[in-house]
JSON list of C-alpha atoms and ligand atoms in Angstrom, two decimals:
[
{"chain": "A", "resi": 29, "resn": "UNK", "atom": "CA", "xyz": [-0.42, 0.18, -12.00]},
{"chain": "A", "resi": 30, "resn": "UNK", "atom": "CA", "xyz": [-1.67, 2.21, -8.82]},
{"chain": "A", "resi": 31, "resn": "UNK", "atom": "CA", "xyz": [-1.20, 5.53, -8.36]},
{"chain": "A", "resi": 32, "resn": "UNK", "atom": "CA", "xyz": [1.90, 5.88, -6.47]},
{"chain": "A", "resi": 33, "resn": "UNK", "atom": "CA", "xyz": [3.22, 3.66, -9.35]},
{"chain": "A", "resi": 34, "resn": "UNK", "atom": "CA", "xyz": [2.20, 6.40, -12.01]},
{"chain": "A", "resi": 35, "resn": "UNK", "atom": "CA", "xyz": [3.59, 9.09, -9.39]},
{"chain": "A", "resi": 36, "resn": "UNK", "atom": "CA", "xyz": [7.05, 7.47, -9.04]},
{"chain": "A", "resi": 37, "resn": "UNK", "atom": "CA", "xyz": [7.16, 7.31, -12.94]},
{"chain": "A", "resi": 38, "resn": "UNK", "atom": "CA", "xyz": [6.17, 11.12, -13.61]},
{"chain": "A", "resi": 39, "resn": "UNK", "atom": "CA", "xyz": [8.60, 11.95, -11.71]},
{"chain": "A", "resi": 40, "resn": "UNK", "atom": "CA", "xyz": [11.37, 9.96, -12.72]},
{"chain": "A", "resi": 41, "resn": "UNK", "atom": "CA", "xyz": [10.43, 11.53, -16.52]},
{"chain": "A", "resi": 42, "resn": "UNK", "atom": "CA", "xyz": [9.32, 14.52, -15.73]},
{"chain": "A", "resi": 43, "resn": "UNK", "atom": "CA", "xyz": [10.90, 18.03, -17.69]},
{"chain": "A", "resi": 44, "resn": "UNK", "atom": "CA", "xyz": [8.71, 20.17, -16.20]},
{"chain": "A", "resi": 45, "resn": "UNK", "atom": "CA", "xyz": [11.14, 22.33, -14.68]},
{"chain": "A", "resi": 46, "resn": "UNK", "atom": "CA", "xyz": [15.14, 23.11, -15.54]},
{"chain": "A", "resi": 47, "resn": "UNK", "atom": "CA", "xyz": [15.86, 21.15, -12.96]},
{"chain": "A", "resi": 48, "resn": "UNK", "atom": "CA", "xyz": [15.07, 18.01, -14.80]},
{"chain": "A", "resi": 49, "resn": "UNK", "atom": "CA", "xyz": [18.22, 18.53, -17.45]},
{"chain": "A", "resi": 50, "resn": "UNK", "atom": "CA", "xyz": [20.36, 18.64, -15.26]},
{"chain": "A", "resi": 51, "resn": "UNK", "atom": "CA", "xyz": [19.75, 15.43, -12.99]},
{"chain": "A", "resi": 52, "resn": "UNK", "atom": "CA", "xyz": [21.21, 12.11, -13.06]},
{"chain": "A", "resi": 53, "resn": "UNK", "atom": "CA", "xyz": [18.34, 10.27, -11.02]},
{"chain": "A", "resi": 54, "resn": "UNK", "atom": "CA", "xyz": [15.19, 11.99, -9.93]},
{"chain": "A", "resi": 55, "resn": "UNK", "atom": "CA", "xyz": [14.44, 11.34, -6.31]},
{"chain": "A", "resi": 56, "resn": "UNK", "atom": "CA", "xyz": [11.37, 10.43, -5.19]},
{"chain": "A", "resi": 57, "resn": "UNK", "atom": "CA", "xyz": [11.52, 8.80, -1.71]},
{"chain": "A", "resi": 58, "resn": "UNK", "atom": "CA", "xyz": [12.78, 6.33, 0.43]},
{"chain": "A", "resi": 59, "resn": "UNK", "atom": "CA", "xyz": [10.87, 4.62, 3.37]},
{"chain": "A", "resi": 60, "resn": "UNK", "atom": "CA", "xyz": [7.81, 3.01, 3.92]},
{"chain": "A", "resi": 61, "resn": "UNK", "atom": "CA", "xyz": [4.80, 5.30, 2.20]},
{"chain": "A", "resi": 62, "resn": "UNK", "atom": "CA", "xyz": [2.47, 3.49, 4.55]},
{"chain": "A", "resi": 63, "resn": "UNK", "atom": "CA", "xyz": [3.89, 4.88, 7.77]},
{"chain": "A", "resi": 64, "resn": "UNK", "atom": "CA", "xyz": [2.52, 7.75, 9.88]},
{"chain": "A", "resi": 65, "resn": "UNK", "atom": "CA", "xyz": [5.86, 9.75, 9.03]},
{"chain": "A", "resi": 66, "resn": "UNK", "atom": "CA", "xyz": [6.47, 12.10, 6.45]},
{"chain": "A", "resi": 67, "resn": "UNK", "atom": "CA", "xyz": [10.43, 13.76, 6.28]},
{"chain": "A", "resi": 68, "resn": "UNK", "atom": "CA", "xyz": [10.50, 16.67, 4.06]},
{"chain": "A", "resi": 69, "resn": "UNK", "atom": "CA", "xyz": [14.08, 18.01, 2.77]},
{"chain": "A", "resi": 70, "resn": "UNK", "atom": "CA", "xyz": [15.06, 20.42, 0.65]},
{"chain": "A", "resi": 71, "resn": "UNK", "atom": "CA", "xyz": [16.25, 18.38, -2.09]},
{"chain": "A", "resi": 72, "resn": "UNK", "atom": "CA", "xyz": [18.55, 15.98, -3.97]},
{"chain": "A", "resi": 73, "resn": "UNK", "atom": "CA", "xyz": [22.42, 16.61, -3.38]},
{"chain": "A", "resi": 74, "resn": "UNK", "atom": "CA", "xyz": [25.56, 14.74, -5.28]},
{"chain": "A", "resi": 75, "resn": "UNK", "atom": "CA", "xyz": [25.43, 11.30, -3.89]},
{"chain": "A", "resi": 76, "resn": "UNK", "atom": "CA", "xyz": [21.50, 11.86, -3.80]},
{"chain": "A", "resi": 77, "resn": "UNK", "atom": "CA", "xyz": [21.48, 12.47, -7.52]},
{"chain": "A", "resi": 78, "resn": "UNK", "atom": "CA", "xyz": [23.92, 9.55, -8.44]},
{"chain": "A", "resi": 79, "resn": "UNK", "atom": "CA", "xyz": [21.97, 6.77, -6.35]},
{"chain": "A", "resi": 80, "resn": "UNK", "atom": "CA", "xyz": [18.85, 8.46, -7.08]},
{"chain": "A", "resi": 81, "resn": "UNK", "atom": "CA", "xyz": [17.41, 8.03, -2.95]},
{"chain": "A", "resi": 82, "resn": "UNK", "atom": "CA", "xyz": [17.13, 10.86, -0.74]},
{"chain": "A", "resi": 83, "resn": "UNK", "atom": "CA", "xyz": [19.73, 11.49, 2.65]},
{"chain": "A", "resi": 84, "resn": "UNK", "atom": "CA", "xyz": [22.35, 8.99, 1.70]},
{"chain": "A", "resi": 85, "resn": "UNK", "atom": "CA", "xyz": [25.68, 11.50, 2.20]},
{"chain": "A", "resi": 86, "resn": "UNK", "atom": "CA", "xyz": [26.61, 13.25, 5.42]},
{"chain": "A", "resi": 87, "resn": "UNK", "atom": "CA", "xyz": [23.22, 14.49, 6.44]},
{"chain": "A", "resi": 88, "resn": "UNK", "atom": "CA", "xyz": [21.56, 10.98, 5.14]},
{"chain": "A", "resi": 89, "resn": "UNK", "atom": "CA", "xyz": [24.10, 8.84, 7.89]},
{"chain": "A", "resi": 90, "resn": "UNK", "atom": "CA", "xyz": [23.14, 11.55, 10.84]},
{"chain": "A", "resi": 91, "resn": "UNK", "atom": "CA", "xyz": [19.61, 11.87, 10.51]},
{"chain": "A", "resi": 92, "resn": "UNK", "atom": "CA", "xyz": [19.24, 7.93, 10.43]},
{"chain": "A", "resi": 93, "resn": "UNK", "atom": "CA", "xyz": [21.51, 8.53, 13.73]},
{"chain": "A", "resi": 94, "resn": "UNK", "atom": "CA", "xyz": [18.66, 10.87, 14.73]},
{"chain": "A", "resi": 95, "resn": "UNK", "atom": "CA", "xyz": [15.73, 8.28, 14.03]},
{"chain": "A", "resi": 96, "resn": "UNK", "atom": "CA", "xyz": [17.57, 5.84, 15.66]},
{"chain": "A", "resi": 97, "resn": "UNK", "atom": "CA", "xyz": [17.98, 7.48, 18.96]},
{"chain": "A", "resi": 98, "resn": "UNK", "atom": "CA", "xyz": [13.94, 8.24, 18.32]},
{"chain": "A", "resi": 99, "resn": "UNK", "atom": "CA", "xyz": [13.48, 4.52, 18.07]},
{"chain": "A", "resi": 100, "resn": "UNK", "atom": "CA", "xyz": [12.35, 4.75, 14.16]},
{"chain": "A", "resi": 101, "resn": "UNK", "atom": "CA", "xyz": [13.95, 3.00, 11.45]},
{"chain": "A", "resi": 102, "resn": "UNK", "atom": "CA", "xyz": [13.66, 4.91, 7.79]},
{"chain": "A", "resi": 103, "resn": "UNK", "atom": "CA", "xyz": [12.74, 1.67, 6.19]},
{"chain": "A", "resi": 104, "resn": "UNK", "atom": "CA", "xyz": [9.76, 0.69, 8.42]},
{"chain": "A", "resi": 105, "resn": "UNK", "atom": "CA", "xyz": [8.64, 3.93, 10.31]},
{"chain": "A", "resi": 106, "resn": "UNK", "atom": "CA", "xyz": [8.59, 7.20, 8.15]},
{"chain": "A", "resi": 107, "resn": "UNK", "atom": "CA", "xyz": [8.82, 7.81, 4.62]},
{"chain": "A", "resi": 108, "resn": "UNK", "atom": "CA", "xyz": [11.75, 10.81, 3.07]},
{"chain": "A", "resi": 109, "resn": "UNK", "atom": "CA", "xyz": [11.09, 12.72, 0.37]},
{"chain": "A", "resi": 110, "resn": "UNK", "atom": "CA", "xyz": [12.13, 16.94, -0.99]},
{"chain": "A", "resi": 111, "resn": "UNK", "atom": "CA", "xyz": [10.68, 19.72, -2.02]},
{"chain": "A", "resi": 112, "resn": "UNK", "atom": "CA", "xyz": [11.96, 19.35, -4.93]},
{"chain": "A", "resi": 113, "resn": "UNK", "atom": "CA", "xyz": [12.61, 15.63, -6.42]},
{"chain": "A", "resi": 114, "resn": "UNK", "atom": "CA", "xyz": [15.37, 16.90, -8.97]},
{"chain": "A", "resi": 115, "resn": "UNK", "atom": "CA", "xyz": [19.19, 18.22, -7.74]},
{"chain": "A", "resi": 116, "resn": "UNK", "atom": "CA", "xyz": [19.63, 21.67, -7.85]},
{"chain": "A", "resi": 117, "resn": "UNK", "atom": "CA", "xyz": [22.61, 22.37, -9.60]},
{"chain": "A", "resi": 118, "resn": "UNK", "atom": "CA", "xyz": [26.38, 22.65, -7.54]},
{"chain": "A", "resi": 119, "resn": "UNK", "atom": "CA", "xyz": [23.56, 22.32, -4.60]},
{"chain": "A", "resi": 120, "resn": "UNK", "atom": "CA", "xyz": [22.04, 25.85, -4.93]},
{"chain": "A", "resi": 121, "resn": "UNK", "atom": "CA", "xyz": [18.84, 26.27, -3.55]},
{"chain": "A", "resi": 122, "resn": "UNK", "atom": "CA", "xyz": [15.79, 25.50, -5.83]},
{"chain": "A", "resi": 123, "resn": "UNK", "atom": "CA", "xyz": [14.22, 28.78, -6.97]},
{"chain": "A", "resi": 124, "resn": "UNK", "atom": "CA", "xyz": [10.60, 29.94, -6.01]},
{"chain": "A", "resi": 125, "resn": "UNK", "atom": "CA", "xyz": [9.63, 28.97, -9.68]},
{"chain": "A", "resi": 126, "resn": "UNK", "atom": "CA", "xyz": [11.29, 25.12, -9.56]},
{"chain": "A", "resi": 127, "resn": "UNK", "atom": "CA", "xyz": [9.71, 25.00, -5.92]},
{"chain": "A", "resi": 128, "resn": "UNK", "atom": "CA", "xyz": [6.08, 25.69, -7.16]},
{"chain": "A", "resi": 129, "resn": "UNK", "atom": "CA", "xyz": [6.56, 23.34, -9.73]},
{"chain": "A", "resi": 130, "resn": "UNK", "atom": "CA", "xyz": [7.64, 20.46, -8.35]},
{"chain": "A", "resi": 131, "resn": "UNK", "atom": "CA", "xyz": [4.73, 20.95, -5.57]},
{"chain": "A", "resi": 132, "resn": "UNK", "atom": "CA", "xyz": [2.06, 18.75, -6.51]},
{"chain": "A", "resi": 133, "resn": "UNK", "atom": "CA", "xyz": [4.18, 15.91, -6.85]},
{"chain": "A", "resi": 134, "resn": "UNK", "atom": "CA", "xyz": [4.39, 16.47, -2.93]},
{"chain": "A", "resi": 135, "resn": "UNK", "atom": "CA", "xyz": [1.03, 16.97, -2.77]},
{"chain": "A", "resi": 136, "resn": "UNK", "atom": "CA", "xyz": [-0.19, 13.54, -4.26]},
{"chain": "A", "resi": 137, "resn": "UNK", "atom": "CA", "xyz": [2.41, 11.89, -2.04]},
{"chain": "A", "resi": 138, "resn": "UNK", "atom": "CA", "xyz": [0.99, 13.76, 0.85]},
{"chain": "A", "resi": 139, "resn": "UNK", "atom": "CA", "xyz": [-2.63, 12.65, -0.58]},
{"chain": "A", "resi": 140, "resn": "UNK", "atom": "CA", "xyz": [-1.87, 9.28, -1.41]},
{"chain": "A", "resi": 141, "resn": "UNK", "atom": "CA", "xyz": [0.51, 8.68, 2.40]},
{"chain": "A", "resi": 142, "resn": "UNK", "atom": "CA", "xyz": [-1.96, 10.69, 4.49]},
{"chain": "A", "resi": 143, "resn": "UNK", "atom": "CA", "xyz": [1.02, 11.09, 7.44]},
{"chain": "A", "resi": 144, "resn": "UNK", "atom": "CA", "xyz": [-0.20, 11.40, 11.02]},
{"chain": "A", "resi": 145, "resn": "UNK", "atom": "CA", "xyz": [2.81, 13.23, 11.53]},
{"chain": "A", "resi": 146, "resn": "UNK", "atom": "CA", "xyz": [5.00, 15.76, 8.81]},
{"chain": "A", "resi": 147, "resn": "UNK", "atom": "CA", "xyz": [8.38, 16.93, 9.56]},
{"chain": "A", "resi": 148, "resn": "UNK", "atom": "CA", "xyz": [10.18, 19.91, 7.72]},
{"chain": "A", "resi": 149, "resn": "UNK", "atom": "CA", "xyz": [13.98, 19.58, 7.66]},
{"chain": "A", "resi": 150, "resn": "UNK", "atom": "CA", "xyz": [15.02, 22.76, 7.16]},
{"chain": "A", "resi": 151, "resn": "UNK", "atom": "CA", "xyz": [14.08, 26.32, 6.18]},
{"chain": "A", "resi": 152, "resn": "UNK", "atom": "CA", "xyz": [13.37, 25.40, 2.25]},
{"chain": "A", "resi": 153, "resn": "UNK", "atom": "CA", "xyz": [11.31, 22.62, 3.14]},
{"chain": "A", "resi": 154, "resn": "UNK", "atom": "CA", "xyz": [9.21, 24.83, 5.26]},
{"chain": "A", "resi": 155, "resn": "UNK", "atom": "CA", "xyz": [8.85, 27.93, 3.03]},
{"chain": "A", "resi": 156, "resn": "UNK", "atom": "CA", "xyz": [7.93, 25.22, 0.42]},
{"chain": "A", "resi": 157, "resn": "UNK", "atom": "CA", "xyz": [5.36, 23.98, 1.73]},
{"chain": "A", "resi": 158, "resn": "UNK", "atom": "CA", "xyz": [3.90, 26.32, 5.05]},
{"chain": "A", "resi": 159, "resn": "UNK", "atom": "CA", "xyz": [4.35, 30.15, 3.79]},
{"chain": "A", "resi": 160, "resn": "UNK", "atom": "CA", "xyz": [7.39, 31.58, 1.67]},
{"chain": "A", "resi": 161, "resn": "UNK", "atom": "CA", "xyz": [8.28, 33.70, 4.26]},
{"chain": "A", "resi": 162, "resn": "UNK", "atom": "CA", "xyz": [8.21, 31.95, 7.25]},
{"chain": "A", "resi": 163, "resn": "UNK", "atom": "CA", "xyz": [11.88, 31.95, 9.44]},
{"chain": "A", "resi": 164, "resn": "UNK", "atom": "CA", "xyz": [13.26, 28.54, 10.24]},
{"chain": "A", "resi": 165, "resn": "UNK", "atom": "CA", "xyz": [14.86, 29.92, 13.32]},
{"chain": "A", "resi": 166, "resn": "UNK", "atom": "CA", "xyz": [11.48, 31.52, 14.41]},
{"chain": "A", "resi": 167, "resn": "UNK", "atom": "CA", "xyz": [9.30, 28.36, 13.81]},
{"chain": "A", "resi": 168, "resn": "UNK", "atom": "CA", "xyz": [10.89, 25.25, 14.76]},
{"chain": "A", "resi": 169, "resn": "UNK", "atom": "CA", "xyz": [9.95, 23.21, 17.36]},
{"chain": "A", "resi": 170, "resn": "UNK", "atom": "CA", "xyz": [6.18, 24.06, 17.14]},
{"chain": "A", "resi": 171, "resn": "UNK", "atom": "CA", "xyz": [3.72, 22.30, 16.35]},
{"chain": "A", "resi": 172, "resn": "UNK", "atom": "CA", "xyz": [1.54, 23.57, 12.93]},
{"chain": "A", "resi": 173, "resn": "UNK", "atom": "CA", "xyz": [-1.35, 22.73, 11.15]},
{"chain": "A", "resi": 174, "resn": "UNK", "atom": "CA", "xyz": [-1.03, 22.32, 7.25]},
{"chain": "A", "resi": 175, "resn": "UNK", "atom": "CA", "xyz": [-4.11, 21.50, 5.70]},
{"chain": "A", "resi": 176, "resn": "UNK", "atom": "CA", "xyz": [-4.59, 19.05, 8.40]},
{"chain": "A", "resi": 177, "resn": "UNK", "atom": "CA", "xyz": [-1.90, 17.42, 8.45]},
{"chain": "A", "resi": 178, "resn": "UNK", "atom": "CA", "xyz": [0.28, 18.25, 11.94]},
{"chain": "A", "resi": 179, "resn": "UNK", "atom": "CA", "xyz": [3.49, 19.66, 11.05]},
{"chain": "A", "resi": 180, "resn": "UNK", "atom": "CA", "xyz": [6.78, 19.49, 13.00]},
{"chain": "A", "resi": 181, "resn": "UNK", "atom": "CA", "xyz": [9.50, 21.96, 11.17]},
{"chain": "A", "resi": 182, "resn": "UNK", "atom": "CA", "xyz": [13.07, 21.88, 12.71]},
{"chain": "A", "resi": 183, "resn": "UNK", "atom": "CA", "xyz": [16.76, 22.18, 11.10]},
{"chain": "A", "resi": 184, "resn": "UNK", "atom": "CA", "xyz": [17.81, 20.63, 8.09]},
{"chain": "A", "resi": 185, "resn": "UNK", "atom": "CA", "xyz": [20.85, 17.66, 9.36]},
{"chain": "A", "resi": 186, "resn": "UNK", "atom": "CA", "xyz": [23.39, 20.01, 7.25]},
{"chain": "A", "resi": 187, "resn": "UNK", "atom": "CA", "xyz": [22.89, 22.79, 9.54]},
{"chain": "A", "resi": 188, "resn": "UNK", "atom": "CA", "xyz": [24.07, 20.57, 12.93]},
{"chain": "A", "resi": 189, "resn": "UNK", "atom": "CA", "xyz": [27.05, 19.26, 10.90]},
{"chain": "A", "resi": 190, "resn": "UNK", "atom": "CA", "xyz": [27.74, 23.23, 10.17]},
{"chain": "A", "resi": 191, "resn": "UNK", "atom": "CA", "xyz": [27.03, 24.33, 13.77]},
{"chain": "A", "resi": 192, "resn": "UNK", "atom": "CA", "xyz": [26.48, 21.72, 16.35]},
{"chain": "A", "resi": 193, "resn": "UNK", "atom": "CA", "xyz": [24.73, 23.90, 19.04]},
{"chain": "A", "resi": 194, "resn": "UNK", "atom": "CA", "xyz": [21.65, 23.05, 16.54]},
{"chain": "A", "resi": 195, "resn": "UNK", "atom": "CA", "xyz": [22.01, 19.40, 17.97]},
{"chain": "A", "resi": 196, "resn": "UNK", "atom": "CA", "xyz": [20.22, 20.20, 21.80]},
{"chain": "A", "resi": 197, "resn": "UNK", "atom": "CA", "xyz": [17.01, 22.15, 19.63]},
{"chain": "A", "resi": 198, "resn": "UNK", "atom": "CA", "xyz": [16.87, 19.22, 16.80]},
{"chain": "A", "resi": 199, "resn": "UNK", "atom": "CA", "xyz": [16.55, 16.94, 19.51]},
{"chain": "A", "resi": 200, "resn": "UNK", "atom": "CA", "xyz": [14.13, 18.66, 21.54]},
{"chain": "A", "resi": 201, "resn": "UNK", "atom": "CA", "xyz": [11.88, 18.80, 18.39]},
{"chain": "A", "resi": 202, "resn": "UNK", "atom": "CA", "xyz": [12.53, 15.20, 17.75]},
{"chain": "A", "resi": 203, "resn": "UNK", "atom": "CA", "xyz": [11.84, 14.57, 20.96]},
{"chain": "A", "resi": 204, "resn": "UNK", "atom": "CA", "xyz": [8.13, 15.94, 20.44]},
{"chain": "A", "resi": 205, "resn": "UNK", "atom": "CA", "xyz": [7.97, 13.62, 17.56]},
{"chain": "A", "resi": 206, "resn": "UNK", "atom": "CA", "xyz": [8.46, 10.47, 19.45]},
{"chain": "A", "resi": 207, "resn": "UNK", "atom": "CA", "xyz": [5.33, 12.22, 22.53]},
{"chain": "A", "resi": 208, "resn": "UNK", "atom": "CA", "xyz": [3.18, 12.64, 19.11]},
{"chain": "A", "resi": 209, "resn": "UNK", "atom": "CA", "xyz": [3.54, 9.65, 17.88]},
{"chain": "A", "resi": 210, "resn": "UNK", "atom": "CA", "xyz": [3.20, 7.47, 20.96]},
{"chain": "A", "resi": 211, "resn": "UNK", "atom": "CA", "xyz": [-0.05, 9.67, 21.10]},
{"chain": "A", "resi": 212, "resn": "UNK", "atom": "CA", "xyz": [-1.60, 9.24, 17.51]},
{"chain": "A", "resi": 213, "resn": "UNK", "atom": "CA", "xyz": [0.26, 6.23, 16.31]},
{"chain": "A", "resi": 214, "resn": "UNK", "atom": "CA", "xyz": [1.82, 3.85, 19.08]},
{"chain": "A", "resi": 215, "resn": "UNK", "atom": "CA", "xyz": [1.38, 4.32, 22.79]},
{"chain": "A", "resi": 216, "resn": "UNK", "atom": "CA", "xyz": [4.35, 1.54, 23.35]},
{"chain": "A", "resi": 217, "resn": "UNK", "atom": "CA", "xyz": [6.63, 2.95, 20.98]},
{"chain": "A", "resi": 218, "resn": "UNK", "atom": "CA", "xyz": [10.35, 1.97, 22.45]},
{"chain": "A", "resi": 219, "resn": "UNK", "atom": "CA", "xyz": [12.87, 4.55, 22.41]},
{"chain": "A", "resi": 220, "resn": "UNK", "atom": "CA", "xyz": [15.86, 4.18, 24.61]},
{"chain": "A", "resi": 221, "resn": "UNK", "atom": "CA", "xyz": [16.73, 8.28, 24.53]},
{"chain": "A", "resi": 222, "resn": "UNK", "atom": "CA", "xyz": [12.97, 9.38, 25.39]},
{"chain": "B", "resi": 12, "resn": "SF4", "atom": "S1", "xyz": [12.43, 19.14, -9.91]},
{"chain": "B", "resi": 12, "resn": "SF4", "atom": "FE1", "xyz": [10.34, 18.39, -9.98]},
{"chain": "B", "resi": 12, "resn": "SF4", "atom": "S2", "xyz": [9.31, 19.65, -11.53]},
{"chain": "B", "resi": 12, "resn": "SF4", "atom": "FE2", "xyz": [11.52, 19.87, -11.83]},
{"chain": "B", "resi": 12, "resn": "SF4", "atom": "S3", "xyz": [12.01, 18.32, -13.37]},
{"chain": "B", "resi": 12, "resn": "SF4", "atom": "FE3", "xyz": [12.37, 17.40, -11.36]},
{"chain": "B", "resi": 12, "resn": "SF4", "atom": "S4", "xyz": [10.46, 16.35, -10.85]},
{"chain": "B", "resi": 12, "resn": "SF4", "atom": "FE4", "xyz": [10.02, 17.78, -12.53]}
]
């Protein structure tokens, strides 16, 4: 068994927070882990918890829409995973206390993946992982380093189907994706949008 292996199976048995009672399916990830793209929610929701793979409701279907337009396809070209790998119950958002412990499972993905390119969807993902009291609203669309790693944070797909003016600054920051990635990853990366 290689590590990821082990990984995938802590998680999916793992009590270590309160979160862990109350699931039906951990999450772990969906995507290639050997791509140069890491998507970071927030975490599991219903249909998330049920089918135990990350962005498969309303959010899931428009940020494939979104990696589409980019030219990326979530099976070949990034790899999703959450802050936290466990549904928060009736969708609340994971404490401080669940966040920090769920962490290092993040961590060894981010270790194991190495991702040219990490982008946080949405203001948990990025006061997860960046600085607990960094604003969503006041970081997006720049470009930070984490330990690193280059990190992209923007809004969280929920957010555009709340308020749809998000959709011009999501794609602006996706848009910056696609420039990175031709520069680190693939200078003929196709997208038909940008
Ligand atoms: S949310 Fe994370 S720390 Fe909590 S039980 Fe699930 S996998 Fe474990």
């Amino acid at each position: 068994m290689n590590n990821i292996e082990s990984l995938t199976q802590e998680i999916n048995t793992c009590l270590k927070c309160p979160l862990g009672e109350t699931r039906t399916h951990a999450v772990v990830g969906d995507g290639n882990i050997h791509s140069s793209i890491m998507l970071i929610g927030e975490g599991p929701g219903f249909y998330e918890d049920q089918q135990g793979i990350p962005f498969v409701g309303r959010s899931g279907q428009l940020l494939n829409k979104i990696l589409q337009a980019c030219g990326f396809t979530r099976e070949k070209d990034v790899f999703i995973t959450n802050i936290v790998k466990c549904r928060p119950p009736k969708n609340r958002d994971p404490t401080p206390q669940e966040r920090q412990t769920c962490l290092p499972y993040l961590y060894a993905q981010i270790e194991y993946m190495q991702p040219k390119i990490i982008v946080l969807l949405g203001a948990t993902a990025l006061k997860g992982l960046v600085d607990s009291n960094a604003r969503i609203t006041k970081m997006r669309g720049q470009w930070l380093d984490w330990q690193g790693h280059l990190v992209m944070p923007t809004y969280h797909p929920s957010a555009l189907l709340r308020n749809p003016q998000l959709k011009r600054p999501v794609w602006d920051d996706f848009k910056q994706i696609v420039y990175k990635y031709r520069e680190l990853v693939d200078p003929n990366h196709f997208s038909k949008y940008c």
